[in-house]
Amino acid sequence: MREQVAVLDFGSQYARLIARRIRECGVYCEIVRHDISAGEVAAMNPAALVLSGGPASVTNVDSPGIDPAIFDMGLPVLGICYGMQLMAKILGGKVERGTDGEYGPAKIAFIEPVPLFHGIDAGMDVWMSHGDQVTALPEGFVPLATTRSCGTAVMGDKHRCLYGVQFHPEVVHTPRGNEVLSNFLYRLAGCRGGWTMGRFLEESVINIRETVGDSNIVCALSGGVDSAVVAALLNRAVGDRCRSFFIDNGLLRKGEVEDIRIMFTRDYPLVMTVIDARDEFLAALKGVTEPEAKRKIIGETFISVFKRQKAAMGDARFLAQGTLYPDVIESRSPLGGPSAVIKSHHNVGGLPEDLGFELLEPLRELFKDEVRRLGTELGLPDRLVHRQPFPGPGLAVRIIGDVTEETLKVLREADAVFRNEMSRYERLNEVWQYFAVLLPVKSVGVMGDERTYDNVVALRAVSSTDGMTADWSRLPADLLARISSRIINEVTGVNRVVYDVSSKPPSTIEWE
């Protein structure tokens, strides 16, 4: 059985980051709902539990709780922020609203050496984000570290291997946070580690073969990294019983259809069929401007097209697609917990109830950077594996407003100029994603001594590792000036270019 750690989610966006950090330590990790029962935990047979932070206060009557019996199971537990406070409250301690909250950088001072901080010198820079504090420890716990504002920044019951930290070890603003998590996993929880993409590949091939049996598979190949890795994985598992269908939905970037055709017939040959469905998608999107409606329409239209391919596949039973963990997280609260829905992804929240297929989503538990590593394991070419993300709904969610042939042409040309200039940027490897957005406004301009009233294009470039959080890229002013000048001069119908300087959160990477 695979060694795993479970993260109980109390509504924190950081729960996803905790899971990623644990996986980076070589231990497989899954996020589960906060109100999971002790019996359900036992059925998972985890090596340890981590209690995430959360936006609520444990002093509120309706705050998210936990089955108290979990603390009697003998499992090592690490509570982070809200998780620490909840542990203290349930086990008989006291949590109160602090006179001063702690938000941002802080320094903790160790009271005594413990394995949780092995290899870390006295004093540690951490990131705090809390208003409540543990003011009385439960029986068996001792204080292990303090800050200037928090008398119990770390607590622990060494005999039961229950620990709580008020800071967030999972964020980059806690520079040695990964060491804390690694110490918990290996020195306290006794994890063996060894979870790698190579092992995931072996397990996935076995699971796919057991799941599909002798059935045929239709693979939704968008041309992006995720669906390409799915196609390659299925090719490894079942060979030509999987046929990949690449749908030209008319919402792709300039030259993309031909690039995909070359890539999967020459660079990495697959059994692939290209379907021209441009008119069908544009007709379905006509007059639709609401983002969620666009995504659902695109999802439904994709399925409609795929259903028509059943006959060519001998009535294929499965539909495979490149759904990732962040897609699931942002589309709905899949764990029944208090996490907020960010937006529906066309291949998660946008699928119709009458699907006509059984879904096969072998990457559903992976983050984007893990998918790239899996692609490398499968032997996909680097230029595909490290291709920047492109949303399944394509340019439809980069046109704020009505999607038409005209708006698509304007955006496609502007985006091509942006990509062309960025391809020569010497620090391109630091940029996670970059693209153009067509805004639903027009502005007055002067071109050739004549008044114009044309479109506004926004440029978006961000740095990230997994797409869950992102910061806007500080592109050089001369590069932005060159891009702006080229778009305005080369793209008919554009007279103004702006640059997006918002991060995620509070914004999302895509505009819709």
PDB file of C-alpha atoms in Angstrom, residues 104-363:
ATOM      1  CA  GLY A 104       3.423  38.891   8.234  1.00  0.00           C
ATOM      2  CA  PRO A 105       7.058  38.130   9.103  1.00  0.00           C
ATOM      3  CA  ALA A 106       8.039  37.207  12.651  1.00  0.00           C
ATOM      4  CA  LYS A 107      10.903  35.468  14.450  1.00  0.00           C
ATOM      5  CA  ILE A 108      10.351  32.547  16.791  1.00  0.00           C
ATOM      6  CA  ALA A 109      12.664  31.739  19.676  1.00  0.00           C
ATOM      7  CA  PHE A 110      13.024  28.079  20.669  1.00  0.00           C
ATOM      8  CA  ILE A 111      12.454  27.188  24.299  1.00  0.00           C
ATOM      9  CA  GLU A 112      14.068  23.756  24.019  1.00  0.00           C
ATOM     10  CA  PRO A 113      15.484  21.612  21.201  1.00  0.00           C
ATOM     11  CA  VAL A 114      13.034  19.199  19.571  1.00  0.00           C
ATOM     12  CA  PRO A 115      13.231  16.949  16.487  1.00  0.00           C
ATOM     13  CA  LEU A 116      10.703  19.219  14.717  1.00  0.00           C
ATOM     14  CA  PHE A 117      13.445  21.845  14.402  1.00  0.00           C
ATOM     15  CA  HIS A 118      16.415  19.556  13.888  1.00  0.00           C
ATOM     16  CA  GLY A 119      19.229  21.331  12.072  1.00  0.00           C
ATOM     17  CA  ILE A 120      17.711  24.779  12.554  1.00  0.00           C
ATOM     18  CA  ASP A 121      19.597  27.237  14.745  1.00  0.00           C
ATOM     19  CA  ALA A 122      17.949  29.039  17.639  1.00  0.00           C
ATOM     20  CA  GLY A 123      15.651  31.653  16.216  1.00  0.00           C
ATOM     21  CA  MET A 124      13.794  31.192  12.937  1.00  0.00           C
ATOM     22  CA  ASP A 125      12.140  33.554  10.486  1.00  0.00           C
ATOM     23  CA  VAL A 126       8.505  32.579   9.942  1.00  0.00           C
ATOM     24  CA  TRP A 127       5.277  33.876   8.404  1.00  0.00           C
ATOM     25  CA  MET A 128       2.337  34.479  10.731  1.00  0.00           C
ATOM     26  CA  SER A 129      -1.322  35.119   9.936  1.00  0.00           C
ATOM     27  CA  HIS A 130      -3.522  34.814  13.018  1.00  0.00           C
ATOM     28  CA  GLY A 131      -5.659  36.739  15.495  1.00  0.00           C
ATOM     29  CA  ASP A 132      -6.420  33.961  18.000  1.00  0.00           C
ATOM     30  CA  GLN A 133      -3.811  32.508  20.366  1.00  0.00           C
ATOM     31  CA  VAL A 134      -3.450  29.416  22.516  1.00  0.00           C
ATOM     32  CA  THR A 135      -3.403  30.852  26.036  1.00  0.00           C
ATOM     33  CA  ALA A 136      -3.564  27.595  28.027  1.00  0.00           C
ATOM     34  CA  LEU A 137      -2.021  24.332  26.879  1.00  0.00           C
ATOM     35  CA  PRO A 138      -3.821  20.968  27.006  1.00  0.00           C
ATOM     36  CA  GLU A 139      -2.592  18.375  29.458  1.00  0.00           C
ATOM     37  CA  GLY A 140       0.638  16.746  28.289  1.00  0.00           C
ATOM     38  CA  PHE A 141       1.668  19.660  26.047  1.00  0.00           C
ATOM     39  CA  VAL A 142       4.595  21.986  26.629  1.00  0.00           C
ATOM     40  CA  PRO A 143       5.489  25.277  24.912  1.00  0.00           C
ATOM     41  CA  LEU A 144       8.355  24.847  22.445  1.00  0.00           C
ATOM     42  CA  ALA A 145       8.765  28.328  20.934  1.00  0.00           C
ATOM     43  CA  THR A 146       7.555  31.899  21.335  1.00  0.00           C
ATOM     44  CA  THR A 147       7.470  35.201  19.462  1.00  0.00           C
ATOM     45  CA  ARG A 148       7.319  38.735  20.800  1.00  0.00           C
ATOM     46  CA  SER A 149       3.517  38.731  20.483  1.00  0.00           C
ATOM     47  CA  CYS A 150       2.681  35.053  20.955  1.00  0.00           C
ATOM     48  CA  GLY A 151       3.539  33.162  24.112  1.00  0.00           C
ATOM     49  CA  THR A 152       2.931  29.784  22.471  1.00  0.00           C
ATOM     50  CA  ALA A 153       4.108  29.883  18.870  1.00  0.00           C
ATOM     51  CA  VAL A 154       4.822  26.127  18.931  1.00  0.00           C
ATOM     52  CA  MET A 155       3.482  23.453  21.265  1.00  0.00           C
ATOM     53  CA  GLY A 156       3.975  19.724  21.521  1.00  0.00           C
ATOM     54  CA  ASP A 157       3.042  16.547  23.309  1.00  0.00           C
ATOM     55  CA  LYS A 158       6.178  14.468  22.699  1.00  0.00           C
ATOM     56  CA  HIS A 159       4.730  11.224  24.037  1.00  0.00           C
ATOM     57  CA  ARG A 160       1.695  11.252  21.715  1.00  0.00           C
ATOM     58  CA  CYS A 161       3.582  12.936  18.853  1.00  0.00           C
ATOM     59  CA  LEU A 162       1.090  15.790  18.634  1.00  0.00           C
ATOM     60  CA  TYR A 163       2.558  19.138  17.556  1.00  0.00           C
ATOM     61  CA  GLY A 164       1.165  22.545  16.696  1.00  0.00           C
ATOM     62  CA  VAL A 165       2.821  25.520  15.016  1.00  0.00           C
ATOM     63  CA  GLN A 166       1.185  28.929  14.882  1.00  0.00           C
ATOM     64  CA  PHE A 167       3.187  29.945  11.813  1.00  0.00           C
ATOM     65  CA  HIS A 168       2.846  28.677   8.228  1.00  0.00           C
ATOM     66  CA  PRO A 169       5.784  26.413   7.299  1.00  0.00           C
ATOM     67  CA  GLU A 170       4.322  25.782   3.824  1.00  0.00           C
ATOM     68  CA  VAL A 171       4.767  29.330   2.461  1.00  0.00           C
ATOM     69  CA  VAL A 172       7.951  30.696   0.896  1.00  0.00           C
ATOM     70  CA  HIS A 173       7.966  33.493   3.462  1.00  0.00           C
ATOM     71  CA  THR A 174       9.002  30.859   6.033  1.00  0.00           C
ATOM     72  CA  PRO A 175      12.410  30.176   4.436  1.00  0.00           C
ATOM     73  CA  ARG A 176      13.113  26.946   6.335  1.00  0.00           C
ATOM     74  CA  GLY A 177       9.542  25.732   6.465  1.00  0.00           C
ATOM     75  CA  ASN A 178      10.264  22.729   4.258  1.00  0.00           C
ATOM     76  CA  GLU A 179      12.816  21.559   6.809  1.00  0.00           C
ATOM     77  CA  VAL A 180      10.160  21.715   9.527  1.00  0.00           C
ATOM     78  CA  LEU A 181       7.774  19.625   7.422  1.00  0.00           C
ATOM     79  CA  SER A 182      10.547  17.172   6.509  1.00  0.00           C
ATOM     80  CA  ASN A 183      11.508  16.803  10.182  1.00  0.00           C
ATOM     81  CA  PHE A 184       7.884  16.085  11.069  1.00  0.00           C
ATOM     82  CA  LEU A 185       7.555  13.498   8.319  1.00  0.00           C
ATOM     83  CA  TYR A 186      10.833  11.639   8.777  1.00  0.00           C
ATOM     84  CA  ARG A 187      12.013  12.257  12.355  1.00  0.00           C
ATOM     85  CA  LEU A 188       8.642  12.258  14.109  1.00  0.00           C
ATOM     86  CA  ALA A 189       6.197  10.359  11.862  1.00  0.00           C
ATOM     87  CA  GLY A 190       8.760   7.787  10.692  1.00  0.00           C
ATOM     88  CA  CYS A 191       7.911   8.142   6.997  1.00  0.00           C
ATOM     89  CA  ARG A 192      10.024   6.169   4.532  1.00  0.00           C
ATOM     90  CA  GLY A 193       9.532   8.519   1.560  1.00  0.00           C
ATOM     91  CA  GLY A 194      10.383   7.459  -1.945  1.00  0.00           C
ATOM     92  CA  TRP A 195       7.308   8.808  -3.736  1.00  0.00           C
ATOM     93  CA  THR A 196       8.530   9.840  -7.197  1.00  0.00           C
ATOM     94  CA  MET A 197       7.117  10.452 -10.636  1.00  0.00           C
ATOM     95  CA  GLY A 198       8.684   7.198 -11.757  1.00  0.00           C
ATOM     96  CA  ARG A 199       6.704   5.312  -9.133  1.00  0.00           C
ATOM     97  CA  PHE A 200       3.544   7.255  -9.954  1.00  0.00           C
ATOM     98  CA  LEU A 201       3.992   6.279 -13.616  1.00  0.00           C
ATOM     99  CA  GLU A 202       4.279   2.590 -12.754  1.00  0.00           C
ATOM    100  CA  GLU A 203       1.209   2.726 -10.496  1.00  0.00           C
ATOM    101  CA  SER A 204      -0.814   4.670 -13.080  1.00  0.00           C
ATOM    102  CA  VAL A 205      -0.140   2.199 -15.887  1.00  0.00           C
ATOM    103  CA  ILE A 206      -1.283  -0.670 -13.673  1.00  0.00           C
ATOM    104  CA  ASN A 207      -4.398   1.218 -12.500  1.00  0.00           C
ATOM    105  CA  ILE A 208      -5.372   2.252 -16.045  1.00  0.00           C
ATOM    106  CA  ARG A 209      -5.104  -1.310 -17.334  1.00  0.00           C
ATOM    107  CA  GLU A 210      -7.182  -2.633 -14.442  1.00  0.00           C
ATOM    108  CA  THR A 211      -9.802   0.104 -14.879  1.00  0.00           C
ATOM    109  CA  VAL A 212     -10.363  -0.036 -18.629  1.00  0.00           C
ATOM    110  CA  GLY A 213      -9.899  -3.745 -19.231  1.00  0.00           C
ATOM    111  CA  ASP A 214     -10.470  -4.421 -22.958  1.00  0.00           C
ATOM    112  CA  SER A 215     -12.440  -1.203 -23.548  1.00  0.00           C
ATOM    113  CA  ASN A 216     -11.520   1.560 -25.958  1.00  0.00           C
ATOM    114  CA  ILE A 217     -10.695   5.101 -24.866  1.00  0.00           C
ATOM    115  CA  VAL A 218     -11.339   8.476 -26.440  1.00  0.00           C
ATOM    116  CA  CYS A 219      -8.692  10.982 -25.296  1.00  0.00           C
ATOM    117  CA  ALA A 220      -9.462  14.690 -25.386  1.00  0.00           C
ATOM    118  CA  LEU A 221      -6.218  16.151 -26.717  1.00  0.00           C
ATOM    119  CA  SER A 222      -6.144  19.944 -26.470  1.00  0.00           C
ATOM    120  CA  GLY A 223      -2.462  20.252 -27.332  1.00  0.00           C
ATOM    121  CA  GLY A 224      -1.547  21.558 -23.904  1.00  0.00           C
ATOM    122  CA  VAL A 225       0.806  19.875 -21.467  1.00  0.00           C
ATOM    123  CA  ASP A 226      -1.874  18.167 -19.389  1.00  0.00           C
ATOM    124  CA  SER A 227      -3.792  16.420 -22.164  1.00  0.00           C
ATOM    125  CA  ALA A 228      -0.545  15.552 -23.966  1.00  0.00           C
ATOM    126  CA  VAL A 229       0.769  13.779 -20.869  1.00  0.00           C
ATOM    127  CA  VAL A 230      -2.552  11.945 -20.501  1.00  0.00           C
ATOM    128  CA  ALA A 231      -2.364  10.810 -24.142  1.00  0.00           C
ATOM    129  CA  ALA A 232       1.220   9.608 -23.716  1.00  0.00           C
ATOM    130  CA  LEU A 233       0.365   7.828 -20.468  1.00  0.00           C
ATOM    131  CA  LEU A 234      -2.586   6.040 -22.078  1.00  0.00           C
ATOM    132  CA  ASN A 235      -0.444   5.167 -25.070  1.00  0.00           C
ATOM    133  CA  ARG A 236       2.022   3.542 -22.647  1.00  0.00           C
ATOM    134  CA  ALA A 237      -0.776   1.682 -20.860  1.00  0.00           C
ATOM    135  CA  VAL A 238      -3.103   0.451 -23.637  1.00  0.00           C
ATOM    136  CA  GLY A 239      -1.484   1.358 -26.962  1.00  0.00           C
ATOM    137  CA  ASP A 240      -3.753   1.917 -29.947  1.00  0.00           C
ATOM    138  CA  ARG A 241      -6.907   1.152 -27.962  1.00  0.00           C
ATOM    139  CA  CYS A 242      -6.697   4.831 -27.085  1.00  0.00           C
ATOM    140  CA  ARG A 243      -7.357   7.252 -29.924  1.00  0.00           C
ATOM    141  CA  SER A 244      -6.654  10.929 -29.338  1.00  0.00           C
ATOM    142  CA  PHE A 245      -8.988  13.464 -30.880  1.00  0.00           C
ATOM    143  CA  PHE A 246      -7.756  17.011 -31.272  1.00  0.00           C
ATOM    144  CA  ILE A 247     -10.682  19.376 -31.719  1.00  0.00           C
ATOM    145  CA  ASP A 248     -10.058  22.617 -33.572  1.00  0.00           C
ATOM    146  CA  ASN A 249     -12.659  24.677 -31.752  1.00  0.00           C
ATOM    147  CA  GLY A 250     -11.673  27.962 -33.384  1.00  0.00           C
ATOM    148  CA  LEU A 251     -10.510  29.273 -29.993  1.00  0.00           C
ATOM    149  CA  LEU A 252      -6.823  28.460 -30.374  1.00  0.00           C
ATOM    150  CA  ARG A 253      -3.788  30.672 -30.782  1.00  0.00           C
ATOM    151  CA  LYS A 254      -2.270  31.595 -34.113  1.00  0.00           C
ATOM    152  CA  GLY A 255      -0.660  28.591 -35.838  1.00  0.00           C
ATOM    153  CA  GLU A 256      -1.612  26.230 -33.038  1.00  0.00           C
ATOM    154  CA  VAL A 257      -3.520  23.651 -35.056  1.00  0.00           C
ATOM    155  CA  GLU A 258      -0.593  23.004 -37.387  1.00  0.00           C
ATOM    156  CA  ASP A 259       1.864  22.951 -34.469  1.00  0.00           C
ATOM    157  CA  ILE A 260      -0.204  20.257 -32.738  1.00  0.00           C
ATOM    158  CA  ARG A 261      -0.501  18.224 -35.914  1.00  0.00           C
ATOM    159  CA  ILE A 262       3.288  18.237 -36.402  1.00  0.00           C
ATOM    160  CA  MET A 263       4.048  17.596 -32.748  1.00  0.00           C
ATOM    161  CA  PHE A 264       1.906  14.465 -32.432  1.00  0.00           C
ATOM    162  CA  THR A 265       2.601  12.971 -35.834  1.00  0.00           C
ATOM    163  CA  ARG A 266       6.352  13.608 -36.000  1.00  0.00           C
ATOM    164  CA  ASP A 267       7.843  14.503 -32.594  1.00  0.00           C
ATOM    165  CA  TYR A 268       5.755  12.135 -30.489  1.00  0.00           C
ATOM    166  CA  PRO A 269       3.562   9.985 -32.772  1.00  0.00           C
ATOM    167  CA  LEU A 270       0.098   9.103 -31.462  1.00  0.00           C
ATOM    168  CA  VAL A 271      -3.048   7.691 -33.002  1.00  0.00           C
ATOM    169  CA  MET A 272      -4.663  11.093 -33.517  1.00  0.00           C
ATOM    170  CA  THR A 273      -7.542  12.581 -35.488  1.00  0.00           C
ATOM    171  CA  VAL A 274      -8.017  16.327 -36.020  1.00  0.00           C
ATOM    172  CA  ILE A 275     -11.662  17.455 -36.012  1.00  0.00           C
ATOM    173  CA  ASP A 276     -12.728  20.820 -37.417  1.00  0.00           C
ATOM    174  CA  ALA A 277     -15.522  22.045 -35.138  1.00  0.00           C
ATOM    175  CA  ARG A 278     -14.944  25.796 -35.391  1.00  0.00           C
ATOM    176  CA  ASP A 279     -18.385  26.686 -36.642  1.00  0.00           C
ATOM    177  CA  GLU A 280     -20.092  24.558 -33.987  1.00  0.00           C
ATOM    178  CA  PHE A 281     -18.284  26.226 -31.081  1.00  0.00           C
ATOM    179  CA  LEU A 282     -18.717  29.776 -32.370  1.00  0.00           C
ATOM    180  CA  ALA A 283     -22.418  29.215 -32.970  1.00  0.00           C
ATOM    181  CA  ALA A 284     -22.842  27.877 -29.416  1.00  0.00           C
ATOM    182  CA  LEU A 285     -20.988  30.880 -27.950  1.00  0.00           C
ATOM    183  CA  LYS A 286     -22.823  33.516 -29.971  1.00  0.00           C
ATOM    184  CA  GLY A 287     -23.991  36.344 -27.722  1.00  0.00           C
ATOM    185  CA  VAL A 288     -22.681  34.669 -24.531  1.00  0.00           C
ATOM    186  CA  THR A 289     -20.603  37.017 -22.348  1.00  0.00           C
ATOM    187  CA  GLU A 290     -20.860  35.546 -18.830  1.00  0.00           C
ATOM    188  CA  PRO A 291     -17.643  33.614 -17.998  1.00  0.00           C
ATOM    189  CA  GLU A 292     -19.258  30.651 -16.248  1.00  0.00           C
ATOM    190  CA  ALA A 293     -21.759  30.265 -19.088  1.00  0.00           C
ATOM    191  CA  LYS A 294     -18.898  30.247 -21.619  1.00  0.00           C
ATOM    192  CA  ARG A 295     -17.072  27.491 -19.759  1.00  0.00           C
ATOM    193  CA  LYS A 296     -20.152  25.295 -19.439  1.00  0.00           C
ATOM    194  CA  ILE A 297     -21.099  25.762 -23.106  1.00  0.00           C
ATOM    195  CA  ILE A 298     -17.575  24.867 -24.206  1.00  0.00           C
ATOM    196  CA  GLY A 299     -17.579  21.780 -21.965  1.00  0.00           C
ATOM    197  CA  GLU A 300     -20.941  20.645 -23.324  1.00  0.00           C
ATOM    198  CA  THR A 301     -19.873  21.255 -26.934  1.00  0.00           C
ATOM    199  CA  PHE A 302     -16.652  19.282 -26.434  1.00  0.00           C
ATOM    200  CA  ILE A 303     -18.663  16.333 -25.139  1.00  0.00           C
ATOM    201  CA  SER A 304     -21.118  16.613 -28.023  1.00  0.00           C
ATOM    202  CA  VAL A 305     -18.247  16.373 -30.503  1.00  0.00           C
ATOM    203  CA  PHE A 306     -16.641  13.458 -28.670  1.00  0.00           C
ATOM    204  CA  LYS A 307     -19.895  11.531 -28.540  1.00  0.00           C
ATOM    205  CA  ARG A 308     -19.963  11.561 -32.323  1.00  0.00           C
ATOM    206  CA  GLN A 309     -16.579   9.795 -32.350  1.00  0.00           C
ATOM    207  CA  LYS A 310     -17.921   6.742 -30.528  1.00  0.00           C
ATOM    208  CA  ALA A 311     -18.774   4.949 -33.742  1.00  0.00           C
ATOM    209  CA  ALA A 312     -15.205   5.309 -35.015  1.00  0.00           C
ATOM    210  CA  MET A 313     -13.917   3.730 -31.799  1.00  0.00           C
ATOM    211  CA  GLY A 314     -16.305   0.779 -31.574  1.00  0.00           C
ATOM    212  CA  ASP A 315     -18.435   2.520 -28.980  1.00  0.00           C
ATOM    213  CA  ALA A 316     -15.641   3.657 -26.680  1.00  0.00           C
ATOM    214  CA  ARG A 317     -16.485   3.358 -23.014  1.00  0.00           C
ATOM    215  CA  PHE A 318     -14.077   5.919 -21.542  1.00  0.00           C
ATOM    216  CA  LEU A 319     -13.329   9.594 -22.112  1.00  0.00           C
ATOM    217  CA  ALA A 320      -9.869  10.605 -20.889  1.00  0.00           C
ATOM    218  CA  GLN A 321      -8.951  14.202 -20.166  1.00  0.00           C
ATOM    219  CA  GLY A 322      -6.212  16.202 -18.478  1.00  0.00           C
ATOM    220  CA  THR A 323      -7.947  17.322 -15.309  1.00  0.00           C
ATOM    221  CA  LEU A 324      -5.464  18.383 -12.593  1.00  0.00           C
ATOM    222  CA  TYR A 325      -5.768  18.852  -8.854  1.00  0.00           C
ATOM    223  CA  PRO A 326      -5.971  22.685  -9.112  1.00  0.00           C
ATOM    224  CA  ASP A 327      -8.808  22.319 -11.673  1.00  0.00           C
ATOM    225  CA  VAL A 328     -10.807  20.279  -9.187  1.00  0.00           C
ATOM    226  CA  ILE A 329      -9.981  22.573  -6.261  1.00  0.00           C
ATOM    227  CA  GLU A 330     -11.016  25.762  -8.056  1.00  0.00           C
ATOM    228  CA  SER A 331     -14.148  24.332  -9.679  1.00  0.00           C
ATOM    229  CA  ARG A 332     -15.903  23.205  -6.545  1.00  0.00           C
ATOM    230  CA  SER A 333     -15.282  22.120  -2.985  1.00  0.00           C
ATOM    231  CA  PRO A 334     -14.734  18.438  -3.798  1.00  0.00           C
ATOM    232  CA  LEU A 335     -14.108  17.495  -0.193  1.00  0.00           C
ATOM    233  CA  GLY A 336     -17.392  18.804   1.181  1.00  0.00           C
ATOM    234  CA  GLY A 337     -15.468  21.310   3.254  1.00  0.00           C
ATOM    235  CA  PRO A 338     -15.670  25.073   3.594  1.00  0.00           C
ATOM    236  CA  SER A 339     -13.248  25.890   0.766  1.00  0.00           C
ATOM    237  CA  ALA A 340     -14.628  28.433  -1.683  1.00  0.00           C
ATOM    238  CA  VAL A 341     -15.422  27.749  -5.334  1.00  0.00           C
ATOM    239  CA  ILE A 342     -13.213  29.961  -7.497  1.00  0.00           C
ATOM    240  CA  LYS A 343     -14.465  29.137 -10.991  1.00  0.00           C
ATOM    241  CA  SER A 344     -15.688  26.204 -13.038  1.00  0.00           C
ATOM    242  CA  HIS A 345     -13.146  24.586 -15.311  1.00  0.00           C
ATOM    243  CA  HIS A 346     -14.743  23.452 -18.555  1.00  0.00           C
ATOM    244  CA  ASN A 347     -13.593  19.870 -17.993  1.00  0.00           C
ATOM    245  CA  VAL A 348     -14.772  19.733 -14.357  1.00  0.00           C
ATOM    246  CA  GLY A 349     -17.707  22.005 -13.585  1.00  0.00           C
ATOM    247  CA  GLY A 350     -18.703  22.353 -17.227  1.00  0.00           C
ATOM    248  CA  LEU A 351     -19.483  18.722 -18.036  1.00  0.00           C
ATOM    249  CA  PRO A 352     -23.127  17.772 -18.655  1.00  0.00           C
ATOM    250  CA  GLU A 353     -24.839  15.209 -16.437  1.00  0.00           C
ATOM    251  CA  ASP A 354     -25.635  12.948 -19.406  1.00  0.00           C
ATOM    252  CA  LEU A 355     -21.998  12.404 -20.295  1.00  0.00           C
ATOM    253  CA  GLY A 356     -22.285   9.153 -22.205  1.00  0.00           C
ATOM    254  CA  PHE A 357     -18.779   8.138 -21.113  1.00  0.00           C
ATOM    255  CA  GLU A 358     -17.030   7.009 -17.996  1.00  0.00           C
ATOM    256  CA  LEU A 359     -14.433   9.632 -17.169  1.00  0.00           C
ATOM    257  CA  LEU A 360     -10.786   8.657 -16.967  1.00  0.00           C
ATOM    258  CA  GLU A 361      -8.665  11.351 -15.310  1.00  0.00           C
ATOM    259  CA  PRO A 362      -5.264   9.846 -14.431  1.00  0.00           C
ATOM    260  CA  LEU A 363      -3.709  13.231 -13.515  1.00  0.00           C
TER     261      LEU A 363
END
